[in-house]
Short mmCIF file of C-alpha atoms in Angstrom, two decimals:
data_model
loop_
_atom_site.label_atom_id
_atom_site.label_comp_id
_atom_site.label_asym_id
_atom_site.label_seq_id
_atom_site.Cartn_x
_atom_site.Cartn_y
_atom_site.Cartn_z
CA LEU Y 1 3.02 -11.07 34.77
CA ALA Y 2 2.83 -7.36 35.52
CA LYS Y 3 -0.64 -6.48 36.46
CA THR Y 4 -2.04 -3.25 35.02
CA THR Y 5 -4.79 -0.80 36.68
CA GLN Y 6 -6.83 1.83 34.96
CA PRO Y 7 -9.72 3.98 35.27
CA ILE Y 8 -12.91 1.90 34.50
CA SER Y 9 -14.48 4.90 32.34
CA MET Y 10 -13.72 8.41 31.41
CA ASP Y 11 -15.71 11.13 29.51
CA SER Y 12 -14.44 14.04 27.51
CA TYR Y 13 -15.78 16.73 25.32
CA GLU Y 14 -14.84 16.65 21.78
CA GLY Y 15 -11.60 18.70 20.81
CA GLN Y 16 -10.22 18.16 24.24
CA GLU Y 17 -7.04 16.11 25.22
CA VAL Y 18 -7.47 13.00 27.08
CA ASN Y 19 -4.96 11.23 29.25
CA ILE Y 20 -5.60 7.84 30.54
CA THR Y 21 -3.11 6.77 33.25
CA CYS Y 22 -2.06 2.91 33.66
CA SER Y 23 -0.57 1.74 36.64
CA HIS Y 24 1.88 -1.17 36.27
CA ASN Y 25 4.00 -1.32 39.81
CA ASN Y 26 5.40 -4.76 39.10
CA ILE Y 27 6.90 -4.09 35.56
CA ALA Y 28 9.68 -6.29 34.68
CA THR Y 29 12.85 -5.18 33.07
CA ASN Y 30 12.05 -6.87 29.66
CA ASP Y 31 8.47 -5.63 29.61
CA TYR Y 32 7.26 -3.18 26.91
CA ILE Y 33 4.01 -1.06 27.43
CA THR Y 34 1.41 -1.34 24.81
CA TRP Y 35 -1.97 0.37 24.28
CA TYR Y 36 -4.91 -1.07 22.22
CA GLN Y 37 -7.98 0.55 21.12
CA GLN Y 38 -11.49 -1.45 20.79
CA PHE Y 39 -14.64 -0.64 19.27
CA PRO Y 40 -17.82 -2.69 20.06
CA SER Y 41 -17.83 -6.05 17.99
CA GLN Y 42 -14.31 -5.44 16.60
CA GLY Y 43 -10.80 -6.85 17.57
CA PRO Y 44 -8.58 -4.52 19.58
CA ARG Y 45 -6.36 -2.26 17.35
CA PHE Y 46 -2.86 -1.51 18.34
CA ILE Y 47 -2.35 2.31 19.07
CA ILE Y 48 1.23 2.89 20.59
CA GLN Y 49 3.97 0.84 22.31
CA GLY Y 50 6.74 2.10 24.32
CA TYR Y 51 9.70 0.95 26.87
CA LYS Y 52 10.60 4.45 28.42
CA THR Y 53 10.50 8.36 28.25
CA LYS Y 54 8.16 9.44 25.44
CA VAL Y 55 6.55 7.82 22.14
CA THR Y 56 4.79 9.59 19.85
CA ASN Y 57 2.96 8.60 16.42
CA GLU Y 58 0.10 10.14 14.16
CA VAL Y 59 -2.51 8.93 16.56
CA ALA Y 60 -1.23 9.34 20.29
CA SER Y 61 1.55 10.06 22.71
CA LEU Y 62 2.66 7.79 25.49
CA PHE Y 63 4.60 9.10 28.45
CA ILE Y 64 6.51 6.67 30.60
CA PRO Y 65 8.41 8.10 33.77
CA ALA Y 66 11.82 7.04 34.72
CA ASP Y 67 10.40 4.27 37.31
CA ARG Y 68 8.40 2.62 34.45
CA LYS Y 69 5.64 1.84 37.16
CA SER Y 70 2.99 3.71 35.35
CA SER Y 71 2.26 5.23 31.80
CA THR Y 72 0.01 7.79 30.37
CA LEU Y 73 -1.78 7.38 27.02
CA SER Y 74 -2.43 11.03 25.48
CA LEU Y 75 -4.92 11.47 22.94
CA PRO Y 76 -4.90 15.18 21.20
CA ARG Y 77 -8.30 16.79 20.38
CA VAL Y 78 -10.40 13.85 20.72
CA SER Y 79 -13.64 13.26 18.34
CA LEU Y 80 -16.74 11.45 18.68
CA SER Y 81 -15.22 8.42 16.97
CA ASP Y 82 -12.36 7.97 19.62
CA THR Y 83 -15.19 6.52 21.96
CA ALA Y 84 -13.93 3.22 22.82
CA VAL Y 85 -12.26 0.99 25.35
CA TYR Y 86 -8.64 1.73 25.74
CA TYR Y 87 -6.35 -1.21 27.13
CA CYS Y 88 -2.95 -0.91 28.66
CA LEU Y 89 -0.85 -4.18 28.53
CA VAL Y 90 2.65 -4.97 29.71
CA GLY Y 91 4.39 -7.95 28.39
CA ASP Y 92 7.92 -9.06 27.24
CA MET Y 93 8.38 -8.41 23.56
CA TYR Y 94 11.32 -10.78 23.39
CA PRO Y 95 10.66 -13.84 25.61
CA THR Y 96 13.64 -16.29 25.54
CA PHE Y 97 11.70 -19.35 26.43
CA SER Y 98 8.63 -21.19 25.29
CA GLY Y 99 9.76 -20.75 21.55
CA GLY Y 100 9.41 -16.99 21.93
CA TYR Y 101 5.82 -16.98 23.26
CA GLN Y 102 4.88 -13.60 24.34
CA LYS Y 103 1.98 -13.69 26.85
CA VAL Y 104 0.25 -10.72 27.83
CA THR Y 105 -3.03 -10.15 29.72
CA PHE Y 106 -5.69 -7.90 28.91
CA GLY Y 107 -7.79 -6.08 31.99
CA ILE Y 108 -10.94 -4.61 31.26
CA GLY Y 109 -9.80 -1.45 29.87
CA THR Y 110 -10.92 2.11 30.22
CA LYS Y 111 -14.00 2.85 28.34
CA LEU Y 112 -13.68 6.40 26.99
CA GLN Y 113 -16.95 8.33 25.98
CA VAL Y 114 -16.59 11.35 23.80
CA ILE Y 115 -19.14 13.85 24.31
CA PRO Y 116 -20.29 16.31 21.54
CA SER T 1 1.03 -7.09 4.54
CA GLN T 2 -0.35 -9.55 7.02
CA THR T 3 -3.96 -10.29 7.29
CA ILE T 4 -5.92 -12.27 9.84
CA HIS T 5 -9.09 -13.90 9.09
CA GLN T 6 -11.85 -15.42 11.24
CA TRP T 7 -15.05 -17.20 10.40
CA PRO T 8 -17.92 -17.27 10.72
CA ALA T 9 -18.56 -13.57 11.91
CA THR T 10 -21.70 -14.57 14.07
CA LEU T 11 -22.93 -17.88 14.87
CA VAL T 12 -26.12 -19.07 17.00
CA GLN T 13 -25.92 -22.43 18.42
CA PRO T 14 -28.13 -24.35 20.74
CA VAL T 15 -26.72 -25.75 24.00
CA GLY T 16 -25.00 -29.15 23.57
CA SER T 17 -24.15 -28.70 19.84
CA PRO T 18 -20.50 -28.88 18.54
CA LEU T 19 -18.44 -25.84 17.76
CA SER T 20 -15.67 -25.11 15.22
CA LEU T 21 -14.24 -21.63 14.64
CA GLU T 22 -11.47 -21.17 12.13
CA CYS T 23 -8.61 -18.54 12.04
CA THR T 24 -6.18 -18.23 9.33
CA VAL T 25 -3.08 -15.74 8.93
CA GLU T 26 -1.80 -14.47 5.59
CA GLY T 27 1.65 -12.98 4.88
CA THR T 28 3.47 -14.23 7.83
CA SER T 29 5.25 -17.68 8.64
CA ASN T 30 5.73 -19.17 12.02
CA PRO T 31 3.38 -16.99 13.84
CA ASN T 32 2.28 -17.34 17.49
CA LEU T 33 -1.45 -17.57 17.49
CA TYR T 34 -3.98 -17.23 20.24
CA TRP T 35 -7.60 -17.58 21.05
CA TYR T 36 -9.38 -15.09 23.35
CA ARG T 37 -12.94 -14.84 24.49
CA GLN T 38 -14.48 -11.66 25.47
CA ALA T 39 -17.87 -11.87 27.42
CA ALA T 40 -20.19 -8.82 27.45
CA GLY T 41 -18.73 -5.84 29.16
CA ARG T 42 -15.62 -7.77 30.11
CA GLY T 43 -11.97 -7.84 29.27
CA LEU T 44 -10.36 -10.42 27.13
CA GLN T 45 -9.64 -13.80 28.28
CA LEU T 46 -6.82 -15.83 26.82
CA LEU T 47 -7.96 -19.20 26.15
CA PHE T 48 -5.09 -20.74 24.03
CA TYR T 49 -2.03 -20.06 22.52
CA SER T 50 0.23 -21.97 20.02
CA VAL T 51 3.79 -21.30 18.99
CA GLY T 52 3.87 -24.07 16.17
CA ILE T 53 2.14 -26.71 14.21
CA GLY T 54 0.34 -29.13 16.84
CA GLN T 55 1.67 -27.17 19.82
CA ILE T 56 -1.32 -25.76 21.90
CA SER T 57 -1.07 -24.52 25.39
CA SER T 58 -4.40 -24.07 27.35
CA GLU T 59 -4.87 -20.93 29.75
CA VAL T 60 -8.11 -22.19 31.47
CA PRO T 61 -9.71 -25.33 32.09
CA GLN T 62 -12.98 -25.58 29.95
CA ASN T 63 -14.85 -27.65 27.47
CA LEU T 64 -13.32 -25.87 24.57
CA SER T 65 -10.12 -27.07 22.78
CA ALA T 66 -7.87 -25.68 20.10
CA SER T 67 -5.82 -27.28 17.18
CA ARG T 68 -3.36 -26.16 14.91
CA PRO T 69 -3.09 -28.47 11.68
CA GLN T 70 -1.09 -25.98 9.62
CA ASP T 71 1.19 -23.03 10.33
CA ARG T 72 -1.20 -20.37 9.78
CA GLN T 73 -4.37 -22.05 10.76
CA PHE T 74 -5.87 -22.19 14.30
CA ILE T 75 -9.01 -23.86 15.17
CA LEU T 76 -11.29 -23.53 18.18
CA SER T 77 -13.72 -26.42 19.04
CA SER T 78 -16.09 -27.63 21.28
CA LYS T 79 -18.01 -31.20 21.32
CA LYS T 80 -20.86 -29.60 23.46
CA LEU T 81 -21.62 -26.01 23.82
CA LEU T 82 -22.65 -24.49 27.32
CA LEU T 83 -24.54 -21.47 27.71
CA SER T 84 -21.43 -19.76 29.32
CA ASP T 85 -19.53 -20.37 25.87
CA SER T 86 -21.49 -17.32 24.68
CA GLY T 87 -19.03 -14.41 23.76
CA PHE T 88 -17.02 -12.70 21.38
CA TYR T 89 -13.95 -14.82 20.12
CA LEU T 90 -10.97 -13.07 18.94
CA CYS T 91 -8.06 -14.75 17.13
CA ALA T 92 -4.56 -13.00 17.34
CA TRP T 93 -1.10 -13.48 16.10
CA ILE T 94 2.18 -12.17 16.77
CA ARG T 95 6.01 -12.26 15.94
CA VAL T 96 8.48 -12.12 18.79
CA GLY T 97 9.34 -8.50 19.31
CA ASP T 98 6.14 -7.16 17.60
CA THR T 99 2.49 -6.38 18.62
CA GLN T 100 -0.59 -8.51 18.70
CA TYR T 101 -2.82 -8.29 15.76
CA PHE T 102 -6.38 -9.25 16.09
CA GLY T 103 -8.83 -10.71 13.92
CA PRO T 104 -12.40 -9.37 13.21
CA GLY T 105 -13.67 -11.66 15.71
CA THR T 106 -16.75 -14.08 15.84
CA ARG T 107 -19.83 -13.54 17.91
CA LEU T 108 -21.20 -16.67 19.46
CA THR T 109 -24.53 -16.91 21.07
CA VAL T 110 -25.64 -20.26 22.82
CA LEU T 111 -29.29 -20.55 23.16
#
């Protein structure tokens, strides 16, 4: 399993763009990169997923360099409601064994605190 | 659309008592199901996963067990709870090629 490393915490002011970088030096060819958001006492919620280059949706952008050994989640113009823990995960989306079981590992994530 | 349910939402149990947490999924078939535990201020620890009825794999040795009596039902159990079993328990499901979807979680406090 590819291990991920991300900052433990980050602070940002409202309205700023926030970039959270995740390192995954041992990422495998079949691995995708997925980011989740978790509020206290709630289950993680999917934000964005990508394999290479850039992915953008209505919530965030994900930048993945050519070597795929890192990725950056970009949150445009954060608000107080974006205060949460953000997890970077790396895993095989199309496993060919174990009946299609996909195994991913959650780290401790990055605690983002948005300041008024 | 797919929905995942967990109950109870919160639970306070004495040490040594049994445990049964239930997770059910709607709107899909043959999901891969997962049980995670999150201790305070920690990441998610994968406890069990299941690829089908009666098929359970354990990730960590502990006094917990899991069962999958039906395709869309996943149960986490214990015969005797320990203080260290306190935490936030999350059920998740996934289909191959898709992301994981998490339930609302159960907050367990063992006293």
